Each structure stands twice: as C-alpha cells, then as structure tokens.
Coordinates of C-alpha atoms in Angstrom, one line a residue:
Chain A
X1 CA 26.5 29.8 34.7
X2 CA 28.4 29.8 32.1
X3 CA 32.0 32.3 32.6
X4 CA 34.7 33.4 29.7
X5 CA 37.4 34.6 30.0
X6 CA 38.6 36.2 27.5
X7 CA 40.6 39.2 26.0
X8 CA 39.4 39.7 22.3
X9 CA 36.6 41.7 22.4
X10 CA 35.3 40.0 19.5
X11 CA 35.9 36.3 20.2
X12 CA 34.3 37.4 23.6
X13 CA 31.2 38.7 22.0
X14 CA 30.8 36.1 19.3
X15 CA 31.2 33.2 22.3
X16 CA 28.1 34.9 24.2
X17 CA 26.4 35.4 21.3
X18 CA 26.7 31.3 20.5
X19 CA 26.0 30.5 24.1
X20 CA 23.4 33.3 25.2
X21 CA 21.7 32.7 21.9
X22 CA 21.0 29.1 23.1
X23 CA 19.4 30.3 26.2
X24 CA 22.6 30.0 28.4
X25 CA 23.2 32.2 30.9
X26 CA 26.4 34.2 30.3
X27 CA 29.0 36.2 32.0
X28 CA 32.1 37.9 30.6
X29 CA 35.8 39.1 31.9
X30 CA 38.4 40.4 30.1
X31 CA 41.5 39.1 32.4
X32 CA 41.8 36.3 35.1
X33 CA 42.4 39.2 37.3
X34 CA 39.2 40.9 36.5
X35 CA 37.4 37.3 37.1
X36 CA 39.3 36.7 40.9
X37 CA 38.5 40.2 41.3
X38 CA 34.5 40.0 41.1
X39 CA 33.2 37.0 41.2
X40 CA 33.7 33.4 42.7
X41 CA 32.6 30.1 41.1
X42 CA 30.1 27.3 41.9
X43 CA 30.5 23.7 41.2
X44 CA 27.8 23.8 38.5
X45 CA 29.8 26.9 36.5
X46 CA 31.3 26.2 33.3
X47 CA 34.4 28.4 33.0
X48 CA 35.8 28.6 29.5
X49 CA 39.1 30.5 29.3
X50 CA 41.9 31.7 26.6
X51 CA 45.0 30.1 27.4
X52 CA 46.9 33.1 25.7
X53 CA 45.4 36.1 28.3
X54 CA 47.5 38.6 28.7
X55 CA 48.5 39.2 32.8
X56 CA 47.7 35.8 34.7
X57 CA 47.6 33.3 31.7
X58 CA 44.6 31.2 31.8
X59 CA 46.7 28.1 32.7
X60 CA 47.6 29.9 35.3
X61 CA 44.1 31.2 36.5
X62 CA 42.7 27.5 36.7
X63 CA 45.9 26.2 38.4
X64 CA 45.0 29.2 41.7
X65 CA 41.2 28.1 41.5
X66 CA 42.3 24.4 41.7
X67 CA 44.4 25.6 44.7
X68 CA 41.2 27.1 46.4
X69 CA 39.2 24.0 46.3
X70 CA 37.3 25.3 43.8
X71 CA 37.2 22.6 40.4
X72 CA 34.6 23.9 37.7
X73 CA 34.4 22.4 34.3
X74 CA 37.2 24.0 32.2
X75 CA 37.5 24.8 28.8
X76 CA 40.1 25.7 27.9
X77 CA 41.0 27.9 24.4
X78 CA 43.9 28.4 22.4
X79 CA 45.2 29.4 18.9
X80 CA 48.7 28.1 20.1
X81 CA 50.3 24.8 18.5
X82 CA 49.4 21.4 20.4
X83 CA 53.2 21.1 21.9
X84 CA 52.8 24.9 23.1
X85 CA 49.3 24.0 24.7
X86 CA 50.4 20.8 26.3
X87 CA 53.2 22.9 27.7
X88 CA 50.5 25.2 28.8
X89 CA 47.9 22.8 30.7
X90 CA 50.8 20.8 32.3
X91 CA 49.2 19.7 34.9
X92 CA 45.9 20.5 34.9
X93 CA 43.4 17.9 35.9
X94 CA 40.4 17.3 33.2
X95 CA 40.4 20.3 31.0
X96 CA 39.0 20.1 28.0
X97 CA 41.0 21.8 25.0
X98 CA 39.2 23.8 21.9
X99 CA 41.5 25.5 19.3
X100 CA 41.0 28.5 17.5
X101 CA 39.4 28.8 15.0
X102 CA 36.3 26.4 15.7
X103 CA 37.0 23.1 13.7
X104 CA 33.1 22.0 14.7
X105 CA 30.4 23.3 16.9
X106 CA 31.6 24.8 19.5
X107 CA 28.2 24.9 21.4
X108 CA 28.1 21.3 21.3
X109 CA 31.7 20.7 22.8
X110 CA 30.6 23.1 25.4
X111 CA 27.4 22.1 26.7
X112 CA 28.8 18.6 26.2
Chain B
X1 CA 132.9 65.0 -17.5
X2 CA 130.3 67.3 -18.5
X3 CA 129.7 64.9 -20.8
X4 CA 128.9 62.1 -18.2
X5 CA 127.1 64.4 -16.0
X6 CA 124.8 65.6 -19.0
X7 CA 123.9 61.8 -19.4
X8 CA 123.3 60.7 -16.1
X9 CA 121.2 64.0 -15.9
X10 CA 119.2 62.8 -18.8
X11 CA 119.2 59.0 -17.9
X12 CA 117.6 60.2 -14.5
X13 CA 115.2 62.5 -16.2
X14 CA 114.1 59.5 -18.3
X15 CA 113.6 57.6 -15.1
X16 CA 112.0 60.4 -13.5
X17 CA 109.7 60.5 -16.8
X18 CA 108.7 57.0 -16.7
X19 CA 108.1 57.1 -13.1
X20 CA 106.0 59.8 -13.7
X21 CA 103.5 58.1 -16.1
X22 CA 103.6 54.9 -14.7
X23 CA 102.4 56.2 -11.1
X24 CA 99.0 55.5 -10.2
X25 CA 98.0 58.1 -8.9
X26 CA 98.1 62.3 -10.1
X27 CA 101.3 64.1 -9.5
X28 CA 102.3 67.9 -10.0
X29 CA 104.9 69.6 -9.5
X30 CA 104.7 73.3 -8.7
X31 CA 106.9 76.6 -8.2
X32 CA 106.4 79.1 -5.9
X33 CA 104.1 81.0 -7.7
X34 CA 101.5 77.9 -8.2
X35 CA 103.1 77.6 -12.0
X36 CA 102.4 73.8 -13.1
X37 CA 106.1 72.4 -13.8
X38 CA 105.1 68.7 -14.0
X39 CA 101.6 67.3 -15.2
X40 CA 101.9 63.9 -15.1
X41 CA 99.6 61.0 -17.4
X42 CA 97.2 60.5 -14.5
X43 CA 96.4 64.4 -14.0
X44 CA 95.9 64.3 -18.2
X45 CA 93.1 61.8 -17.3
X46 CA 92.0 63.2 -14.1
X47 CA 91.7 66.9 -15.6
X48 CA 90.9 66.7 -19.2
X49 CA 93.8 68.6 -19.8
X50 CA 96.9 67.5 -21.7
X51 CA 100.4 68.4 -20.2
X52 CA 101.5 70.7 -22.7
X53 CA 98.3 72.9 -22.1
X54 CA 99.0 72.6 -18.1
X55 CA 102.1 73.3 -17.8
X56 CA 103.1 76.6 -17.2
X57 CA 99.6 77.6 -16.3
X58 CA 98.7 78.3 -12.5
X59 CA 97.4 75.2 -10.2
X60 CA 94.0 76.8 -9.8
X61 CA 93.1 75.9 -13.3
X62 CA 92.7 72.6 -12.0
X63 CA 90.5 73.5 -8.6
X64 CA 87.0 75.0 -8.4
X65 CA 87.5 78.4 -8.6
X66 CA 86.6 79.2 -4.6
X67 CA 89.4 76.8 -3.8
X68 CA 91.9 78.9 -6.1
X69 CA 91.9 82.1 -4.2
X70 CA 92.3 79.6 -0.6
X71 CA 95.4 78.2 -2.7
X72 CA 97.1 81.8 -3.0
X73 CA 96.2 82.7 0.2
X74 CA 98.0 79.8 1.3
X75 CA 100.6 79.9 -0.4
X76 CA 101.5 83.2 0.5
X77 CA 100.6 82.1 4.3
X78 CA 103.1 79.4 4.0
X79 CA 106.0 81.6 2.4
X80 CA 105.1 84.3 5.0
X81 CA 105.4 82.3 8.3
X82 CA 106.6 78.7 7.6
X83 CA 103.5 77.5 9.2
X84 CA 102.5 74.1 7.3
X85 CA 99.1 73.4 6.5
X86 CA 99.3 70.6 4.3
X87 CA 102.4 69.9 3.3
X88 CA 103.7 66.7 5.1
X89 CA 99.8 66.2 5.9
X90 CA 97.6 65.4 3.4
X91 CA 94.4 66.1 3.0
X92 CA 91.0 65.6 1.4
X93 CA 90.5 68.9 -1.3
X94 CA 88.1 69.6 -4.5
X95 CA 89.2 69.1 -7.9
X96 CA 88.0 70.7 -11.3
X97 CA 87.8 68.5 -14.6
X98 CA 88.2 70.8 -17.5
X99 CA 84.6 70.3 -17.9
X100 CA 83.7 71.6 -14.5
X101 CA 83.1 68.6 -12.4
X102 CA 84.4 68.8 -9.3
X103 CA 85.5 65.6 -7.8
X104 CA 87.1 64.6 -4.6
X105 CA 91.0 64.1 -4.3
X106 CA 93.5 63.1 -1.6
X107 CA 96.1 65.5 -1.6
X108 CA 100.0 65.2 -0.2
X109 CA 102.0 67.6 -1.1
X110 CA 105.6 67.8 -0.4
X111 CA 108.5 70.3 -0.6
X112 CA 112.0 70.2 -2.4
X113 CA 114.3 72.9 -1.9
X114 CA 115.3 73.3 -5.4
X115 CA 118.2 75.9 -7.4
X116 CA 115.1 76.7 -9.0
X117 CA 113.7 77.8 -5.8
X118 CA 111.0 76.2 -3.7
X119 CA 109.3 73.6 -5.2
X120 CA 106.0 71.6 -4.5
X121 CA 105.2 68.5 -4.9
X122 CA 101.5 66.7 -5.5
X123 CA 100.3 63.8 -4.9
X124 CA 96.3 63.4 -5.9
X125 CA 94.3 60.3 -5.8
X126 CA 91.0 60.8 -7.2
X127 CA 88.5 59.8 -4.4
X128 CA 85.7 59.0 -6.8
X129 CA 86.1 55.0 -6.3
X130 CA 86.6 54.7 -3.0
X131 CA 83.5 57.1 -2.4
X132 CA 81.1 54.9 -4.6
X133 CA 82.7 51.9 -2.5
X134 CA 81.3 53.8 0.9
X135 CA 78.4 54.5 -0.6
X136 CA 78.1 50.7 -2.1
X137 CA 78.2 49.8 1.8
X138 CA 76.0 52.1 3.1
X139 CA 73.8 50.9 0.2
X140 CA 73.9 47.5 1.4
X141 CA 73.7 48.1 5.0
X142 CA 69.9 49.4 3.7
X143 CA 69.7 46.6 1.6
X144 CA 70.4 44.1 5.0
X145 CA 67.2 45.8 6.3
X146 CA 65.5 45.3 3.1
X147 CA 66.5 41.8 2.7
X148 CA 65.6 40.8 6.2
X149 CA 62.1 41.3 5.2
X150 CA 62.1 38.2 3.8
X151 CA 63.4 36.2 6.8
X152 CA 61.2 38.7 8.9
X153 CA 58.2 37.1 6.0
X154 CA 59.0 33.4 7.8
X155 CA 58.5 34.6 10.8
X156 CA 55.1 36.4 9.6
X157 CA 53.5 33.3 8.9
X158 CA 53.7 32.0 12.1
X159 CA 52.0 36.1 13.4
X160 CA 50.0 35.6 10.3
X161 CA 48.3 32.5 11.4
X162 CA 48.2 33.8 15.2
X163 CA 46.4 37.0 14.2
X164 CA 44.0 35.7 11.9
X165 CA 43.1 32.9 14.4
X166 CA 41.0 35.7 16.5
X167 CA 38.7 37.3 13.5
X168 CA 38.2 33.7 12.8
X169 CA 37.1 32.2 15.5
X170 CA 35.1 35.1 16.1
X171 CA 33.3 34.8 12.4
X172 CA 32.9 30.9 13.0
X173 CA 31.0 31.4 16.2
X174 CA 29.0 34.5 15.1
X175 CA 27.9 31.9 11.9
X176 CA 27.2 28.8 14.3
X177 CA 25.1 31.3 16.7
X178 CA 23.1 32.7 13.9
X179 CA 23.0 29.2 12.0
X180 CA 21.1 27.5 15.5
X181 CA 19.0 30.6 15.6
X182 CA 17.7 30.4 12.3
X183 CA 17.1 26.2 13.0
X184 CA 15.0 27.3 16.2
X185 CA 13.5 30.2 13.8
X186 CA 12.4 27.2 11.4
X187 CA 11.4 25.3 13.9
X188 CA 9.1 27.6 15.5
X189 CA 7.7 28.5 12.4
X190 CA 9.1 32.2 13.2
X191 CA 10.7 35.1 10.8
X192 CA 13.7 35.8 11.8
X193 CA 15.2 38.1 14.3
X194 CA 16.7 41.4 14.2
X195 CA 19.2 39.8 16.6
X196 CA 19.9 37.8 14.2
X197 CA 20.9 40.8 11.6
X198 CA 23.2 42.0 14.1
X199 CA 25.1 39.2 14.8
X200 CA 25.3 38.5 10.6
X201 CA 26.7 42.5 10.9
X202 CA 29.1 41.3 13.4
X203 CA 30.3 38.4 11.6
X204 CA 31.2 40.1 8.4
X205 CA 33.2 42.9 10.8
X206 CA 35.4 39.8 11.7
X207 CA 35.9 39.0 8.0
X208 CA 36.4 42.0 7.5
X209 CA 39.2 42.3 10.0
X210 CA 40.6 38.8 8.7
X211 CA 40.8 40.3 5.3
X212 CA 42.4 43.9 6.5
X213 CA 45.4 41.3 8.1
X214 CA 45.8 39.4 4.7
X215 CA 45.5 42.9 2.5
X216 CA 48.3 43.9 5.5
X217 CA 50.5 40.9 4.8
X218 CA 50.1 41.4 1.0
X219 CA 51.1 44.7 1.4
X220 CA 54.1 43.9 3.0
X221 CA 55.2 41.2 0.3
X222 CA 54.1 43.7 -2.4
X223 CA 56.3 46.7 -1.1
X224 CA 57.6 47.6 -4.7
X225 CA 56.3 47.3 -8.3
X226 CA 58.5 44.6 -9.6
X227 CA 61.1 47.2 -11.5
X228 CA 62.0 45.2 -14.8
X229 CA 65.5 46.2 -16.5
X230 CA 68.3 44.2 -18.7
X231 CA 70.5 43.6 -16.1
X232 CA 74.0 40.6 -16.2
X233 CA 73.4 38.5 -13.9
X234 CA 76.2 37.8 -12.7
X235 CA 76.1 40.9 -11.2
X236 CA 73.1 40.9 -9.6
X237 CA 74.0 37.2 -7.9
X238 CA 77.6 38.8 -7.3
X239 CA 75.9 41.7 -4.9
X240 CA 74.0 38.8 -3.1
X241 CA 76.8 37.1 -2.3
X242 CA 78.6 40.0 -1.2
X243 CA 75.9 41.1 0.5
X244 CA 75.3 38.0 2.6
X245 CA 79.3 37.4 3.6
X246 CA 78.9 40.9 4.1
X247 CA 76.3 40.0 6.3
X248 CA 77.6 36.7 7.3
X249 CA 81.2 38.3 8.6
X250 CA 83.2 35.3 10.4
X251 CA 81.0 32.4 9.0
X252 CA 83.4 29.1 8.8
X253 CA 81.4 28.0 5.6
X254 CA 83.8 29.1 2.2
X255 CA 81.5 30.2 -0.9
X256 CA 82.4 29.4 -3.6
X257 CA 81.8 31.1 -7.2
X258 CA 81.7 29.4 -10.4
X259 CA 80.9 32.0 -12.8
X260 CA 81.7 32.2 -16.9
X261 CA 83.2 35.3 -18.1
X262 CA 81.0 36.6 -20.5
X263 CA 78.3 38.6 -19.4
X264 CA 74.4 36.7 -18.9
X265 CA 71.7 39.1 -19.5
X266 CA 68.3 38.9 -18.0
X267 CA 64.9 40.8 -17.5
X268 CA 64.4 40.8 -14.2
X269 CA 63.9 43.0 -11.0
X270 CA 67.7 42.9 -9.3
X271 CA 66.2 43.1 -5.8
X272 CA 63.8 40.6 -6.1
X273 CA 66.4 38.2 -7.7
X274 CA 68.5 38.6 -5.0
X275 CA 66.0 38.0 -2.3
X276 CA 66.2 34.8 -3.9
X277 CA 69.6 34.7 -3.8
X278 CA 69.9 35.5 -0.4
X279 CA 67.1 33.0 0.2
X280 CA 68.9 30.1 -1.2
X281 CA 71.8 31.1 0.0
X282 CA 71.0 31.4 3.8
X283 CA 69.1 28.0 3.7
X284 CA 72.2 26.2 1.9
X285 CA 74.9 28.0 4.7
X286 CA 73.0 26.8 7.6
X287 CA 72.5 23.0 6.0
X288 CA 76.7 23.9 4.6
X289 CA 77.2 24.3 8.6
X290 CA 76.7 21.3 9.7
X291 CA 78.1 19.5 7.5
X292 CA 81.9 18.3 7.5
X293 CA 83.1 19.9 4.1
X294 CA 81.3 23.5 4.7
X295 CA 81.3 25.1 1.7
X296 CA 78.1 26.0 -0.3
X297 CA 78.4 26.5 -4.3
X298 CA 76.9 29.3 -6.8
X299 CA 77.1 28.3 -9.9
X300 CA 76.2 30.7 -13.1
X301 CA 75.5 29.3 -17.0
X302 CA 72.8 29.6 -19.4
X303 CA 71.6 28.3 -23.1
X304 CA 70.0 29.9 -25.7
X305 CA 67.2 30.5 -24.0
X306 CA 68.0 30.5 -20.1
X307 CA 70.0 31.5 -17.4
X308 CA 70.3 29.4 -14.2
X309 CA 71.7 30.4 -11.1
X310 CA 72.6 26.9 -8.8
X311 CA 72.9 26.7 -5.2
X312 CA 74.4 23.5 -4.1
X313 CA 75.5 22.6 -0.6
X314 CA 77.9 20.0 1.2
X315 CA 74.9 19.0 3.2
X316 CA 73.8 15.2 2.9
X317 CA 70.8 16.4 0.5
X318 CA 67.3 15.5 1.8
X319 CA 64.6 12.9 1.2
X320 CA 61.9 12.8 -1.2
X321 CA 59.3 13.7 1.1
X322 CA 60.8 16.5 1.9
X323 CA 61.6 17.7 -1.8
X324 CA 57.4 16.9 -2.0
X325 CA 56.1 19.3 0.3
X326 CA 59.8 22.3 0.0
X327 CA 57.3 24.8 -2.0
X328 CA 54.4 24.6 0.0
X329 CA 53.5 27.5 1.7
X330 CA 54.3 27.3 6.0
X331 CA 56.6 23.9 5.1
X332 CA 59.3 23.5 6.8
X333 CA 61.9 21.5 8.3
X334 CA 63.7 24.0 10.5
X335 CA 62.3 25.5 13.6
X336 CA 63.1 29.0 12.3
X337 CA 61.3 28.1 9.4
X338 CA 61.8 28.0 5.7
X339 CA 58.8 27.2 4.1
X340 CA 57.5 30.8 3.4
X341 CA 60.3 31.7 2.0
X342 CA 60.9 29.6 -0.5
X343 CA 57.1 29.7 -1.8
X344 CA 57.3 33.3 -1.9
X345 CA 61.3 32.4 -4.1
X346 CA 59.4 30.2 -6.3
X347 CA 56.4 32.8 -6.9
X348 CA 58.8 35.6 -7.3
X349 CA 60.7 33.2 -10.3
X350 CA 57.4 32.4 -12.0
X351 CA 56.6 36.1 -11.9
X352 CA 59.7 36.6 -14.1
X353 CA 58.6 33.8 -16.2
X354 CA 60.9 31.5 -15.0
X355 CA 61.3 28.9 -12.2
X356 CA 62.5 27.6 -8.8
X357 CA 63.8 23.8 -9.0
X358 CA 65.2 21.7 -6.4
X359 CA 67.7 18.9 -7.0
X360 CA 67.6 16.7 -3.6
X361 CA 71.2 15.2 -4.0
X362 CA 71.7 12.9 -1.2
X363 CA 74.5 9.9 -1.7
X364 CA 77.4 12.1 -0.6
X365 CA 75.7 15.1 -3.0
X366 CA 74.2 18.3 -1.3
X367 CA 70.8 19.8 -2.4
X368 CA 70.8 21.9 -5.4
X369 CA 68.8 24.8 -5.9
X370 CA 68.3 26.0 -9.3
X371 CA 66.7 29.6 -10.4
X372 CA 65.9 29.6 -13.5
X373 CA 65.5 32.8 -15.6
X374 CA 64.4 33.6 -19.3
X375 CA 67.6 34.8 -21.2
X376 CA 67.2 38.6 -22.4
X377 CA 66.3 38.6 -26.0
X378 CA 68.2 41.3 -27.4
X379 CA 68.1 42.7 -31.1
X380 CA 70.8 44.1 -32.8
X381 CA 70.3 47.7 -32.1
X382 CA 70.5 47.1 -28.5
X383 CA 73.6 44.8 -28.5
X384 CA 75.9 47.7 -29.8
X385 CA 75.1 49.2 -26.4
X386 CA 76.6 46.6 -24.0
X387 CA 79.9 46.9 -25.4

C-alpha cells in the first residue's frame, strides 16, 4: 500500500492519480494526525509524506512511527530549500527526499 | 528740550518702523474699537492689502466674515469683565486674503495701556508652511507603506516560488500520470480514456492556478500606471533621501549629498524613481554599516543628454562574480535578499528609457550604483515656464 500524506488537495490528487493510474493501490490523509488517527502501517507500505504539513510536520510524523517500531519506506516531499530540509530530516534514518516541483518521474523514484 | 524729546520720539518711531518691516512674521496694532493703527510689511503680503488701505479700517476686514462678529463679541467680552481669552495666550485663528482665501494664522496678541487708550497688539504667523510640512510627513509616512512594497517584493520571491511550487508539482504529476497512461494506451493498442480527459482537465486547473499567482504577483508590481511628468530631479532623489533618514531615524551611517545647483529635468514617474532610490539606498547603508568610514554618497549630474543619479558606498566594493549575476532576478548575496529588487530597479530604468549600471569599486572604493535617466527635451515655449 502505498500512503500520502499530504495537505494540498491538488498535489494529493495529482500523486494518486500518478500512482493509482499505474495500478498502485492508494490511500490518502490530509494531516499526520488524520494518518495516526485511522490507520497503522505494515512493513511493505510505502509512506510518502510533505515535510511542510501543517499540525505534526511530516518530519515529525516519521520520527513517532520510528519510535513505535514501525520503519516503512519514506519519502519524503518538500518545496523547502536543501539546508531547510536537511534541518528537517535531521535524523531520520534512510529517507528518501523528492522536491517540489518534480525534476524527473516521480513514479519511478517511487516505486524505485 | 522739547526739542530733544521730539527727536528721540521720532528716532524711536524710526526704530519702531524698521522693526516693524523687518519682523518675520504679521503684526497689527489695534484700538479699542478693532481700528487697524499699525499694518506692518508682512500683513501687506499676508492680506493683499497695502497699509494705507488698512489702516484705519476695522480688524475684521482681514478675518472671514463669521470670525468678525466672534471678534466684536470678544472684544466687548474682554472690556466688559477683564476675562482674557487670547491675549497672553495665543492661538490658532482664520485669516482672510483680500481675495477671500482663508488661511491659517498663529495669533498672540498683547495689551499696552496707552494715553491713547487700550491698545492691542498682533502677532500672526501664517501657518500655511508649517501645515504643508505636516502634511509632507503624513505624506511620507504613506509613502513608508508604499515604498516597503518593494522590500515586501524581496520577500515575495521567496512566497512566490513557495506558492507556485504546489500548482506545479501538481501539473507535473497530473502530465507524467496521463503521459504513462497514454504509453500503456499505445501499447495496448487502445483509444484513450476518459480518465485520461479528466486528469488533462485537472492539469490545466493547476496551470491555471500557477498563472492566477504570477497574474497576482504582477498585479502587485503593476499597482499604478507609470504617471509620466517633467519633474527636477533633484527633487525627486531629495524626497528619497529624506524619506529614508526619515525612515532610517538614529542610523550611524552620514549621507551625504552632492548635488549641482541648477535644476536637472527628467520624464519620469517620481515614485517609481524613488523606489529606486530607496532601493539603492538601503542596499548601499547596510553594505555603508559595516564598514569603517559609514557614510554612503548620492551624487547628481547630467550631459546633454542624461541625468545620473550615483550611489556610492564606503563598503569594500564586491567581486566580479558578483557584479555578473547583481541583476538577475532571485540573486542575492544577503539573506534578506536583494536580488529582486534590483531586477525590478533595473526594469523600472529601462522602462523610462534609461538604465541601472553598477560600478564594483573594490581597492579601498565602494560599489557605485548609477541610474541613468534620459534628460527632458524641452523646447522653448516650455522653458519660459520653469522660471
């Protein structure tokens, strides 16, 4: 299962469109919150999340689900500069960075 | 004796002549009855009348007539129970030119105890100046807000870039989704989808928003019309510079103003000039900061066919690279960013037909900043009105 996290509507849409489109099987949330809230991950999810979410950043949503054991694959996104995204990730164990906008195919450097 | 006493009496009066026209500000003498005795060189100016015609005449010839009948009443108040209102005071009253404008005046009056009677004494300042300075500040308190744009416009680029970043990303992957679906399409020898349609509908919505945030940012750098008038120079970069100590109050770095006498007349849009002004000016006083000397330097001059406006600072100058990339839009070398502004400097110049040059310095010289503007080219007919 692929999960984003996400709070543009539009980057949402256009990500599950990409991904879906492929055959992927998709889920969306809006906030890190609304993610804890409903659902809980498996080791084969693929969690792709904006760095910039409003509430619990997503820096900060990967850093509590590396504190309950649970270690996805995590991509992270951002439309920040590199020095505010290294800032951001501090830490974080094998996360893979794409920046907004898409510089290549973001399907690719997904499912990579 | 009588003899002595008539000339001291008329030396005095002499004095008290010259004193009068000298003063600098308005001075009447009245009687009790609001007869004008004195009508000094000042009130001839002030009133549009000349003394002769004054004097002798009642005060209220020179106040808007709904002032006059206050004055009797007054007057008579004053005789009546002693009680002062103004005199000893001062205060802030109306006066009438003899053409009918009325016009603000400070107003002391005083009181001699005369042979004569009781006499009053005026002293009116017109108030004219000092309310076009209060309005000139409150002017440029709007202009602060107005200028600020343009720092607020640095700033932008950095929102700029962070807003667009979303419509993009979202057009990008709405374009790579449909671009994979139309492959697998080709591939399968299918037509393709109505899917399909709908995410092409979604992906020009994103450009769409993209374009709504650049028509939004234009907007904002657009405000105004560019208004176009002869205008001296000198001038206009004078207001900048008061404008930005004005703004700058207690900064340790000494401007300095080299300016020619004789008036430099260009075509331009005052504001947007002295955007630029300001521009220049608040780059060159933070490089002017740090440096040992502080001072930054506005020079003024022109040729036959230009007029230049140079900023120079004490600063150490900067490198070539630099001076490569100073123009280019989101450059900069500062964290609070620069780059925007002086693109946007530069594009407001050409605009006007002129240009935006930069001088690096360096060796113990500070950058120089040069605006460069296309001289106003007068005819005769038009010169006889900048006398």
């Amino acid at each position: 299962m692929y999960i984003i996290v996400e709070d543009d509507p539009s980057v949402a849409d256009a990500l599950e469109s990409l991904l879906s489109g492929a055959g992927l099987p998709v889920r969306v949330f809006a906030s890190a919150e609304d993610f804890i809230h409903s659902a809980s991950l498996t080791p084969d999810d693929t969690m792709i999340v904006d760095l910039g979410l409003p509430g619990m950043s997503g820096g900060e949503l990967v850093r509590h689900l590396e504190k309950a054991g649970a270690t996805p694959k995590v991509i992270a996104i951002s439309g920040k500069s590199s020095r505010t995204i290294a800032r951001e990730t501090e830490g974080l164990s094998d996360v893979k960075i794409l920046r907004k906008p898409p510089a290549a195919d973001w399907l690719e450097a997904i499912t990579a | 004796m009588g003899e002595l006493e008539d000339r001291r009496t008329a030396v005095s009066e002499a004095r008290f002549e010259s004193l009068l026209d000298t003063a600098a500000d308005g001075i009447i003498v009245i009687d009790d009855t609001g007869r004008m005795l004195v009508f000094n060189k000042i009130c001839e100016r002030l009133f549009g009348y000349t003394a002769q015609e004054a004097i002798g005449q009642n005060v209220s010839l020179i106040m808007p007539p709904e002032f006059s009948t206050y004055h009797d009443r007054f007057m008579h108040n004053y005789h009546r129970t002693g009680e002062r209102r103004i005199i000893g005071i001062g205060r802030e009253v109306s006066g009438m030119h003899r053409d009918g404008t009325v016009f603000p005046l400070e107003l002391s009056v005083g009181e001699a105890k005369t042979t004569d009677g009781r006499q009053y004494i005026g002293v009116l300042r017109d108030l004219r100046s000092r309310r076009a300075v209060e309005q000139r500040v409150s002017q440029l308190q709007a202009q602060v807000v107005h200028m600020t744009r343009l720092s607020a416009m640095d700033e932008m680029g950095a929102a700029m870039a962070h807003e667009l970043n979303q419509p993009l990303t979202a057009l990008l992957l709405y374009l790579q989704a449909v671009a994979r679906q139309v492959k697998a399409c080709h591939a399968d020898a299918k037509p393709p989808s109505d899917k399909m349609l709908d995410v092409l509908d979604k992906a020009v919505l994103e450009a769409e928003r993209a374009s709504h945030i650049v028509q939004r940012m234009r907007q904002m750098v657009e405000k105004r019309d560019p208004e176009r008038a002869t205008v001296d120079l000198r001038e206009v970069v004078n207001e900048a510079l008061d404008l930005s100590e004005f703004v700058a109050q207690g900064a340790t770095v000494t401007i300095r103003r080299v300016f020619g006498m004789a008036p430099i007349h260009v075509d331009a849009d005052a504001t947007q000039i002295q955007q630029i002004i300001l521009n220049l000016l608040r780059n060159a006083l933070e490089v002017a900061k740090e440096s040992e000397e502080r001072w930054v330097k506005v020079s003024i001059g022109s040729d036959d066919r230009s007029a230049f406006v140079s900023v120079t600072d004490s600063g150490p100058g900067f490198s070539e690279e630099v001076g490569k990339s100073l123009f280019r839009t989101f450059s900069t070398t500062k964290k609070s960013g620069m780059g925007l502004g002086l693109a946007i400097s530069r594009a407001i110049a050409q605009n006007h037909g002129g240009d935006l040059m930069a001088d690096p310095g360096g060796n113990g010289q500070g950058a120089t900043f040069t605006l460069m503007l296309p001289m106003h080219r007068s005819d005769e007919a038009e010169d006889d009105t900048w006398g």
